[in-house]
Short mmCIF file of C-alpha atoms in Angstrom, two decimals:
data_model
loop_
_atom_site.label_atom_id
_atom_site.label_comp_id
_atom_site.label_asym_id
_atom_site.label_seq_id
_atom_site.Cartn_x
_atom_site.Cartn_y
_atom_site.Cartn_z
CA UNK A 471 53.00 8.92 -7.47
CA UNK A 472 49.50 10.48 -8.00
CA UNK A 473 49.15 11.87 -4.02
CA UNK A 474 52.56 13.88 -4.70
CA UNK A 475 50.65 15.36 -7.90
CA UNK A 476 47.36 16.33 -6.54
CA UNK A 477 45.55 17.13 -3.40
CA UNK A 478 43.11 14.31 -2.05
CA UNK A 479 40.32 16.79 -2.12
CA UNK A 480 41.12 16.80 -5.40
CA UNK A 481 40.32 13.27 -6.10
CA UNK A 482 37.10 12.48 -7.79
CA UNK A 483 37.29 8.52 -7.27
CA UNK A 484 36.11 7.59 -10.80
CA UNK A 485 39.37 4.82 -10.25
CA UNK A 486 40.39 5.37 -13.71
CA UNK A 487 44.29 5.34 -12.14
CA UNK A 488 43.15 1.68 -10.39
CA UNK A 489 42.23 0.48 -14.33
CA UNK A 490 45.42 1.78 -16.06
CA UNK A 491 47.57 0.64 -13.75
CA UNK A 492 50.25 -1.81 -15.34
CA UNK A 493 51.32 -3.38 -11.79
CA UNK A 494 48.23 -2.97 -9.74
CA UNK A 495 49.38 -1.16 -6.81
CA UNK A 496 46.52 1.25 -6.80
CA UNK A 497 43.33 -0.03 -4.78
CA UNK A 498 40.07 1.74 -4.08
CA UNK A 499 38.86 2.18 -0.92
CA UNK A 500 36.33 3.75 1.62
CA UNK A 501 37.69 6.55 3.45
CA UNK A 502 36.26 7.34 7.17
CA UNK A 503 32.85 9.25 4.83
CA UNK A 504 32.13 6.20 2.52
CA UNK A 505 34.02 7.63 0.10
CA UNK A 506 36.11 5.67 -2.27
CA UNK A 507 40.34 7.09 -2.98
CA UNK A 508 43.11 5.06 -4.54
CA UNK A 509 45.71 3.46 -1.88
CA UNK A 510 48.95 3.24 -2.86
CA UNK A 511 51.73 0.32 -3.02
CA UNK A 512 54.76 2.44 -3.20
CA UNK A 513 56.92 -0.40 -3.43
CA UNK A 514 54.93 -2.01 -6.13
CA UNK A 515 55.08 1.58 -8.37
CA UNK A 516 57.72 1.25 -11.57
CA UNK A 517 57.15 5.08 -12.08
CA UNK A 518 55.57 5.06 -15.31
CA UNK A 519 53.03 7.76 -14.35
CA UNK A 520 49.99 6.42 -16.45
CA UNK A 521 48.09 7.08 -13.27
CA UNK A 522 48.71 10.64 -13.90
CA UNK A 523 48.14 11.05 -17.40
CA UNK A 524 44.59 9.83 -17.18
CA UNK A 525 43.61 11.70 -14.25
CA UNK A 526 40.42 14.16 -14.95
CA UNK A 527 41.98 15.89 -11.43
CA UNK A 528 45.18 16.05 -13.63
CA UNK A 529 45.60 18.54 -16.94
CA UNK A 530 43.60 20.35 -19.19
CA UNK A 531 39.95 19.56 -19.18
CA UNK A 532 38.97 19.14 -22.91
CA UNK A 533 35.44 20.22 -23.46
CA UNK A 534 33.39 22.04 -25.74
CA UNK A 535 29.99 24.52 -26.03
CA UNK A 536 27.13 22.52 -28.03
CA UNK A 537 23.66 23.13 -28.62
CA UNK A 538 20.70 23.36 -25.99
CA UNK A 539 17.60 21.27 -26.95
CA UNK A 540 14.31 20.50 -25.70
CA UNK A 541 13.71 16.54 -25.67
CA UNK A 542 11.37 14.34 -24.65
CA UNK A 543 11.10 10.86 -25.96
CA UNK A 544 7.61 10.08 -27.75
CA UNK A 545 6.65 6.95 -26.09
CA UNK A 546 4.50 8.04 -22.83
CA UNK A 547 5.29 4.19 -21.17
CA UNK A 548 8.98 5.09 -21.77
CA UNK A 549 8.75 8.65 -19.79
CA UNK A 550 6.65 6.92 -16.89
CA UNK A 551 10.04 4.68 -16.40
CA UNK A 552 12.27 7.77 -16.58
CA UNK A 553 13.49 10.46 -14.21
CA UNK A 554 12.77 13.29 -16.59
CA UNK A 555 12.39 12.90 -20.27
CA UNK A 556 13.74 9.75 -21.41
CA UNK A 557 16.23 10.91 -23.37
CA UNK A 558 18.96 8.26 -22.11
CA UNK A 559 16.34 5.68 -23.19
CA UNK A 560 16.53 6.70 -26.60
CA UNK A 561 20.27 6.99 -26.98
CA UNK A 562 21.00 3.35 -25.07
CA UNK A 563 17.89 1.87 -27.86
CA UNK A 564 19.54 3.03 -30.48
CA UNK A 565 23.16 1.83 -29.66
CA UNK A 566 21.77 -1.42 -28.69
CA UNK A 567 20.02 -1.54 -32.10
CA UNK A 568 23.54 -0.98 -33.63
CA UNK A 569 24.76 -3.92 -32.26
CA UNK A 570 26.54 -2.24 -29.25
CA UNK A 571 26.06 -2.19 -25.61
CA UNK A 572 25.74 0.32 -23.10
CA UNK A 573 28.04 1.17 -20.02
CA UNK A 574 26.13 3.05 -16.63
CA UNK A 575 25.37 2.88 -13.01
CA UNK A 576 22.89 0.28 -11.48
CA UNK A 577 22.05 -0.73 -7.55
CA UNK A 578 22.38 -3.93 -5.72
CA UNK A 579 18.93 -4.69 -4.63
CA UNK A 580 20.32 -6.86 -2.08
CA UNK A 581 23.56 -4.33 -1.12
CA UNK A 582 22.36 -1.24 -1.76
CA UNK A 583 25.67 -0.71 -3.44
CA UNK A 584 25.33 1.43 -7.34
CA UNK A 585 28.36 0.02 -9.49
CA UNK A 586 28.72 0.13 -13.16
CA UNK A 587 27.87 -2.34 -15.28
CA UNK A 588 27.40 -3.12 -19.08
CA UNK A 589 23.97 -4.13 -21.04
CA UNK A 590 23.49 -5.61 -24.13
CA UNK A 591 19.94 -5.45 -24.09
CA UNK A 592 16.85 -3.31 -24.09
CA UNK A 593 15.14 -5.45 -20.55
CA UNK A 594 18.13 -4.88 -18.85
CA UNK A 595 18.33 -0.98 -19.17
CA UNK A 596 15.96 -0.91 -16.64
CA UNK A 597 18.76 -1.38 -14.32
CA UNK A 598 20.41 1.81 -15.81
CA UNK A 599 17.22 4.62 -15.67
CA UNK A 600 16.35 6.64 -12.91
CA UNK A 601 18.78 8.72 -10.61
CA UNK A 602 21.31 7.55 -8.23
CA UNK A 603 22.50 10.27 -5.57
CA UNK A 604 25.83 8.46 -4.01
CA UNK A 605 28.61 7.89 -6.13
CA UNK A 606 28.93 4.69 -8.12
CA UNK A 607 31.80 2.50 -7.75
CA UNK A 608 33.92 1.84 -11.26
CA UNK A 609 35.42 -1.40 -9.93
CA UNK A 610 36.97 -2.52 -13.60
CA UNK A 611 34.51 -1.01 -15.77
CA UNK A 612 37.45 0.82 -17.74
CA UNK A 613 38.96 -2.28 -18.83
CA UNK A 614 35.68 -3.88 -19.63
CA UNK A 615 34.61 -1.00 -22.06
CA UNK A 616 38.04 -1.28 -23.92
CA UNK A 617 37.35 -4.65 -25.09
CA UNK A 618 34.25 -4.00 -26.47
CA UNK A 619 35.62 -1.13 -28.11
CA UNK A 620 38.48 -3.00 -29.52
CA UNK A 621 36.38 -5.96 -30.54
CA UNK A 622 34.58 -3.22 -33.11
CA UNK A 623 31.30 -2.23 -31.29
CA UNK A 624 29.47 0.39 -30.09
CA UNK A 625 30.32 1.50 -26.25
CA UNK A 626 27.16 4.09 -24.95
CA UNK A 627 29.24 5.34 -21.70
CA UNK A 628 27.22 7.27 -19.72
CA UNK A 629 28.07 8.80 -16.05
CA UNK A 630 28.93 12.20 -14.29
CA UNK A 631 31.26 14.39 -16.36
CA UNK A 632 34.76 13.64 -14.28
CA UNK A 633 33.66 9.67 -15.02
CA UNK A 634 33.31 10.25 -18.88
CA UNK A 635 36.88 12.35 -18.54
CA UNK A 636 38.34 9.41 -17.05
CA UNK A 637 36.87 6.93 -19.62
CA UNK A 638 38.28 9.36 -22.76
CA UNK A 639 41.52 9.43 -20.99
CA UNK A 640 41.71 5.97 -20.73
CA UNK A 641 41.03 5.12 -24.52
CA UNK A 642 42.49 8.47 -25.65
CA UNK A 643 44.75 8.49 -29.03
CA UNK A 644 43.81 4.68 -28.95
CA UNK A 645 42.05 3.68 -32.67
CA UNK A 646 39.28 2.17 -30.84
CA UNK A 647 38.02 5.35 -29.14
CA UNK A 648 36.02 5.93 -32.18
CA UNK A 649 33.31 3.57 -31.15
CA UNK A 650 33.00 5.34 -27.90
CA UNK A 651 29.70 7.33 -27.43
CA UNK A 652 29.78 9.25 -24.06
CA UNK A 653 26.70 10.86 -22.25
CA UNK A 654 27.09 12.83 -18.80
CA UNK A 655 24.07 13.44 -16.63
CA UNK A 656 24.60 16.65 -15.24
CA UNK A 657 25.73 16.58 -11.97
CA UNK A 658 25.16 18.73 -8.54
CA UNK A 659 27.36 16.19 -6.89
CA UNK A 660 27.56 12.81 -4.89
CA UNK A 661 27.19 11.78 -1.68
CA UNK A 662 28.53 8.59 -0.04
CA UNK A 663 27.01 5.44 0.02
CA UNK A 664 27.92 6.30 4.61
CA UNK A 665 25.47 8.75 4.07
CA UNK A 666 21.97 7.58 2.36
CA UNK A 667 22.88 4.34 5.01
CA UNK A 668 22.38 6.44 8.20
CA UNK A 669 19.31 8.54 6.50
CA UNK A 670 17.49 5.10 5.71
CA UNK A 671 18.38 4.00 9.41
CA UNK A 672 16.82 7.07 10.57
CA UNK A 673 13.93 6.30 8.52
CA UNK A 674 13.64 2.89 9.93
CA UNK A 675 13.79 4.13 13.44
CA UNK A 676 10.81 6.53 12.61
CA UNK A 677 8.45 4.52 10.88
CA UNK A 678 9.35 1.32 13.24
CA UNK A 679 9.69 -1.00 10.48
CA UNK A 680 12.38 -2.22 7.92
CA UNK A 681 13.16 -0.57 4.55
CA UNK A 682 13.90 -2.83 1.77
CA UNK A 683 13.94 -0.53 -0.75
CA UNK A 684 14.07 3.25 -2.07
CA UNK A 685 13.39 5.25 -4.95
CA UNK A 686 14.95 8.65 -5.26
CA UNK A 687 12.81 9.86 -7.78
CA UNK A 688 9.02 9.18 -8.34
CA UNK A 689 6.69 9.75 -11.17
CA UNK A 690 3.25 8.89 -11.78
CA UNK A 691 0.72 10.48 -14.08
CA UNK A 692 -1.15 12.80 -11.31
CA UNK A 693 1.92 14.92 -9.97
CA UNK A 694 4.76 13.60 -11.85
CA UNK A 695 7.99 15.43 -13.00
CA UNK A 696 6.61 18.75 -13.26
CA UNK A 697 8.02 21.59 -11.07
CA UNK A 698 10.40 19.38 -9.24
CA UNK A 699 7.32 17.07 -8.16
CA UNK A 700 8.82 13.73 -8.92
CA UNK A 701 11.96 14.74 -6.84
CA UNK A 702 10.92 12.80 -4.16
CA UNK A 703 12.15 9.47 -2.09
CA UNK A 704 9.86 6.23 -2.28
CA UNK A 705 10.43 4.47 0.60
CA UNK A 706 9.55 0.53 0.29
CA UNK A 707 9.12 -1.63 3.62
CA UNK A 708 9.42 -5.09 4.60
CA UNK A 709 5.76 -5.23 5.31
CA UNK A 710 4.37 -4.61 1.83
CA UNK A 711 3.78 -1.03 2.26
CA UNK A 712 5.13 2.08 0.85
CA UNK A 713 5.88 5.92 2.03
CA UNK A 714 6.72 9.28 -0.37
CA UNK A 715 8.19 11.53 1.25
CA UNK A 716 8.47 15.44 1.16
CA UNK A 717 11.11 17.23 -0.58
CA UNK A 718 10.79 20.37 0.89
CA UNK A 719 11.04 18.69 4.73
CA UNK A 720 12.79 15.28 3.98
CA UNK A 721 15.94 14.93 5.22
CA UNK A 722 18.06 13.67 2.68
CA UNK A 723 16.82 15.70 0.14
CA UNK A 724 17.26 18.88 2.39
CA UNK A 725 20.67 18.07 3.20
CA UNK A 726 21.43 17.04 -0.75
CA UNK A 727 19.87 20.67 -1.67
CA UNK A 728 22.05 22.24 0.70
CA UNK A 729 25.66 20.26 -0.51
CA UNK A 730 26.39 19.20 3.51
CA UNK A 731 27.27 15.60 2.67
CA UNK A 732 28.89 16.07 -1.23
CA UNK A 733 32.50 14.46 -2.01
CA UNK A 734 34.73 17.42 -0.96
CA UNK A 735 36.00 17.30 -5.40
CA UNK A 736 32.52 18.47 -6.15
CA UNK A 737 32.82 21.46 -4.18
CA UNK A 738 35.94 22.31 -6.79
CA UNK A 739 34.30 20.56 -10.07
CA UNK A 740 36.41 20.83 -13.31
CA UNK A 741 33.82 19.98 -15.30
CA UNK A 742 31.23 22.35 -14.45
CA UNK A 743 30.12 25.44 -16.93
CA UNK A 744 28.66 24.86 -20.57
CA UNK A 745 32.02 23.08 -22.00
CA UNK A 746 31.65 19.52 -21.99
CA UNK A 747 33.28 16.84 -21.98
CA UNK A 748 31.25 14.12 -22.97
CA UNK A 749 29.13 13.98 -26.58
CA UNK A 750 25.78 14.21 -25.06
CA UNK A 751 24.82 15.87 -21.79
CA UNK A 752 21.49 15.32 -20.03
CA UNK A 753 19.49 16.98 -17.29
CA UNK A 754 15.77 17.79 -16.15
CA UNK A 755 14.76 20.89 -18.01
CA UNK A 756 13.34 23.22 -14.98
CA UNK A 757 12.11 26.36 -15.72
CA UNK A 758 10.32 25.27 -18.87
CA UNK A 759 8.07 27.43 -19.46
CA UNK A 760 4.25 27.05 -20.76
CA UNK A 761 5.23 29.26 -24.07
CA UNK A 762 8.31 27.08 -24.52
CA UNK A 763 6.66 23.78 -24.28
CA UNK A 764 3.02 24.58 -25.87
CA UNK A 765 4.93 26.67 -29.01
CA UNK A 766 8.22 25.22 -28.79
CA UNK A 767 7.56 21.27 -30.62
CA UNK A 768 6.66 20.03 -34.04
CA UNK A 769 3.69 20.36 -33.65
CA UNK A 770 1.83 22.98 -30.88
CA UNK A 771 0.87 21.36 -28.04
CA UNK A 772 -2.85 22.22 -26.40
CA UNK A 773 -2.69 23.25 -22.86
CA UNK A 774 -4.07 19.92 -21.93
CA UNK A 775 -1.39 18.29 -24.06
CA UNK A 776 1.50 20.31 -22.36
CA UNK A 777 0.31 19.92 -18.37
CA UNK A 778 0.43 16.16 -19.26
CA UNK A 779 4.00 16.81 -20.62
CA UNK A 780 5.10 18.33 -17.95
CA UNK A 781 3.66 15.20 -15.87
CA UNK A 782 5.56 12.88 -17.70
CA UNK A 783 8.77 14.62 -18.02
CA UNK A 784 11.13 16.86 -20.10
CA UNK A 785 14.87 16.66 -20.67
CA UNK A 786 17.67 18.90 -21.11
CA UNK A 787 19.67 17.93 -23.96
CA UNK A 788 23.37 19.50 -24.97
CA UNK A 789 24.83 18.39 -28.03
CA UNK A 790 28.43 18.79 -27.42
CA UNK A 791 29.83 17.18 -30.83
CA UNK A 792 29.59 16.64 -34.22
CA UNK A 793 29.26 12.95 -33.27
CA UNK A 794 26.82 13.35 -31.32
CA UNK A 795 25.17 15.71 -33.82
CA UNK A 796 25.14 12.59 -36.61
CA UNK A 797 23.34 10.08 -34.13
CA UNK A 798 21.11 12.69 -33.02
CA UNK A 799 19.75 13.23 -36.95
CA UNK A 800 18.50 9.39 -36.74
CA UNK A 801 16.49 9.88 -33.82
CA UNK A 802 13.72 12.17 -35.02
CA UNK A 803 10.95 9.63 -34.82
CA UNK A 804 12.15 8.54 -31.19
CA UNK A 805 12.44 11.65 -29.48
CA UNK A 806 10.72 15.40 -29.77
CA UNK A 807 13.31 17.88 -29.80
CA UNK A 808 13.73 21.61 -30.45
CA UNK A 809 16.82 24.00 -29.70
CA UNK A 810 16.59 26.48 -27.42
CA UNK A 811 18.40 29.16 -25.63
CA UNK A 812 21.03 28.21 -23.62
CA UNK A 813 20.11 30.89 -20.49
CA UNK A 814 16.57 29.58 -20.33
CA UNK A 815 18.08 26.42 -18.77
CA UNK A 816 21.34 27.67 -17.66
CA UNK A 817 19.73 29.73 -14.66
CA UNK A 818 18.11 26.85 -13.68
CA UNK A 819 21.08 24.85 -13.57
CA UNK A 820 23.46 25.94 -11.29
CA UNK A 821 26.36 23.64 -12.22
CA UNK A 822 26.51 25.01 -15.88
CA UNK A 823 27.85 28.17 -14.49
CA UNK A 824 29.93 26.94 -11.45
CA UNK A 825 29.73 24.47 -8.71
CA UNK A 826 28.31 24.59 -5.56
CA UNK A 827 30.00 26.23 -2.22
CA UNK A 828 31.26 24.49 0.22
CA UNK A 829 29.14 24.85 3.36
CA UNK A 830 30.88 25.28 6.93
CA UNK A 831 28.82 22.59 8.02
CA UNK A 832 30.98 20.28 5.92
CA UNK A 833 33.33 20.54 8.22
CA UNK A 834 31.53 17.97 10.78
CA UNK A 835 28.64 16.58 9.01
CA UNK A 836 30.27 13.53 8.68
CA UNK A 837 31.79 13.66 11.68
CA UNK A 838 28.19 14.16 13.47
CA UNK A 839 26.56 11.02 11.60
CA UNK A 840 29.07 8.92 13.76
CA UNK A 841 27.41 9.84 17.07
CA UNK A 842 23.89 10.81 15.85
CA UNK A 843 21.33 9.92 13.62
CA UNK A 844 20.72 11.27 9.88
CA UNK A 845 17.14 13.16 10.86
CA UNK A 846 18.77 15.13 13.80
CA UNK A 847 22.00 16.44 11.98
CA UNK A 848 20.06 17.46 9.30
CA UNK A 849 17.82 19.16 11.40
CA UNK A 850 20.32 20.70 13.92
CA UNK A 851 22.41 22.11 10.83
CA UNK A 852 19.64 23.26 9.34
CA UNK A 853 17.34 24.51 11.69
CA UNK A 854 16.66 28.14 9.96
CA UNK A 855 15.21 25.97 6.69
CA UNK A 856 12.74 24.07 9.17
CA UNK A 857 11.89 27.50 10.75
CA UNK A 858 10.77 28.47 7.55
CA UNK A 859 8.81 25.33 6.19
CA UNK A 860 7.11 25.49 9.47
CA UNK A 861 6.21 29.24 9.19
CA UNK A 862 5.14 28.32 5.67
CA UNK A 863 2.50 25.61 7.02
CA UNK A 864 0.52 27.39 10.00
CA UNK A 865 0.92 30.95 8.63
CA UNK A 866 0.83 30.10 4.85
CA UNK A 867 2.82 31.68 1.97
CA UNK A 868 1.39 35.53 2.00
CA UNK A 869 1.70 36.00 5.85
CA UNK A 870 5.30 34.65 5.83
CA UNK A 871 6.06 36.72 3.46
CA UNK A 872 4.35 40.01 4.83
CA UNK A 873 7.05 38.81 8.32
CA UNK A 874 10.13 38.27 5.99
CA UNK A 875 9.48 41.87 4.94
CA UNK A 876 9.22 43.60 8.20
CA UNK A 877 11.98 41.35 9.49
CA UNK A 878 14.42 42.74 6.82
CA UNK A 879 13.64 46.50 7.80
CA UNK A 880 15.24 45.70 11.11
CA UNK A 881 18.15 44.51 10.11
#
């Protein structure tokens, strides 16, 4: 029923449709990327179309403009274990204070596999912080978060936009959607789980040794979050030892920044722009500037007191509701927040006006990691972005500059 609606590419494999089901004959599974669709039991289907009505690739897309704030929570340990400014931190705390529990993506340490699970208390949120790049598998977490809801407490459901659409769907018009408290961490899109696999194998292969574990983003009080610092992967080996890599040169952030592995739906979001669907959104706050941060607080910050901020993190904060409005009044002595405009973090944002393009490289990215290993696609696809960074290091910025210039005259 729900492939004779919409287009595959269409399908943004939150398995909401696998939840609702009444007669199970949808199934999730890996497609030839790593990437998770529902299968189909046609002779299982009574035709009650339930899969359809709480598709987010399916309908209108209810959302709605809220309020741009500057956040950080106040307690510097707290920021050190976030990926930006622990705003999620706060929000979860509070929920769990209420009595409630809270609904978001973790990883396997022994799998490497990021499912969602539920917590119902503050040690295990650790499993819930930091960033996750591939896309988390739902398994039954729909179902799960109704009976909590039903039972009279406080869900915190936090995910990527076309996950919270599927979780509203599924409790929509339903008494117990009241309890629901939904946060989306803005998105630039997900690769598959196919994909960080072959980068860590390529990793192995160049450092000789086995990986055991990875970070995606890393903070400490010396570089940090600011500028895009702490976007970088921590690579943990079997030996004892440890390697940070390079955003501008490594290879699965290059390939992330340039969208050459991303689920083909997030090259067609829905949920992209400044209407949301979800009460809270979240996101790093780049292009914060030093006037903004140092004059922008409760109280103003020194310029010693702002370069540490910006070490330890800042967050992006939309409030998209008047729910989300009513918690957000309680949370004054948690978190430092002021409203801002929404263009000084919408140009930094890109998916807040649209989503990224589809490059032509998408086309056999995939298809390459078969054959060849993660380092060398990346590199053969984008060679031009090497030629650059290279440039950059034996020439330096002003001379590479100076030979963009003259370039462009000849063209």
């Amino acid at each position: 029923m729900i492939w004779s609606v919409i287009e595959k590419k269409e399908c943004c494999g939150c398995g909401v449709c696998v939840n609702i089901c009444p007669v199970e004959c949808l199934e999730l599974r890996e497609n030839s990327e790593g990437f998770l669709y529902p299968e189909y039991n046609q002779r299982k289907c009574i035709q009650c179309k339930k899969c359809l009505k709480v598709c987010p690739a399916y309908g209108n897309v209810e959302g709605s403009n809220g309020r741009f704030l500057m956040a950080w929570h106040k307690d510097k340990d707290v920021l050190l274990k976030s990926s930006s400014g622990g705003v999620f931190t706060a929000l979860a705390c509070y929920v769990l204070q209420k009595g409630g529990v809270v609904a978001g993506a973790a990883m396997d340490i022994k799998t490497k596999r990021i499912s969602h699970i539920i917590v119902d208390n503050e040690e295990d949120l650790e499993q819930l912080r930091l960033s996750k790049y591939y896309q988390s598998d739902m398994n039954n977490i729909y179902k799960k978060v109704e009976e909590f809801l039903e039972n009279g407490k406080i869900v915190l459901f936090t995910g990527t936009a076309c996950q919270i659409a599927g979780m509203k769907n599924y409790v929509k018009d339903k008494k117990c959607g009241r309890y629901l408290i939904t946060v989306d961490v803005l998105c630039h899109g997900v690769e598959s789980k196919k994909a960080i696999d072959a980068y860590i194998q390529s990793k192995e292969r160049e450092f000789k040794k086995e990986i055991i574990n990875y970070q995606f983003r890393v903070k400490d009080r010396r570089i940090g979050w600011s500028g895009g610092g702490g976007t970088r992967m921590k690579l943990d080996f079997s030996d004892g030892s440890s390697f940070i890599t390079d955003s501008l040169t490594d290879t699965f952030y290059v390939g992330y920044n340039y969208n050459i592995f991303l689920r083909e739906s997030c090259y067609q979001c829905r949920f992209s722009g400044t209407k949301r669907v979800a009460d809270f959104t979240i996101a790093d706050f780049w292009g914060v500037t030093d006037e903004r941060l140092r004059r922008g607080c409760s109280k103003p910050l020194s310029k010693e007191e702002a370069d540490e901020q910006r070490r330890l993190g800042i967050s992006l904060m939309m409030v998209n509701t008047d729910k989300a409005e009513n918690i957000l009044s309680e949370l004054g002595e948690v978190i430092e927040m002021s409203e801002i405009n929404p263009e000084e973090a919408i140009r930094w944002n890109h998916v807040l006006n649209k989503p990224y393009s589809r490059p032509e490289a998408r086309d056999y990215a995939y298809q390459w990691l078969e054959s060849k290993p993660h380092d060398k696609v990346v590199k053969k696809i984008l060679r031009i972005h090497y030629i650059k960074i290279h440039m950059r290091k034996i020439l330096g910025d002003r001379l590479t500059e100076k030979i963009k210039k003259i370039a462009r005259l000849f063209n």
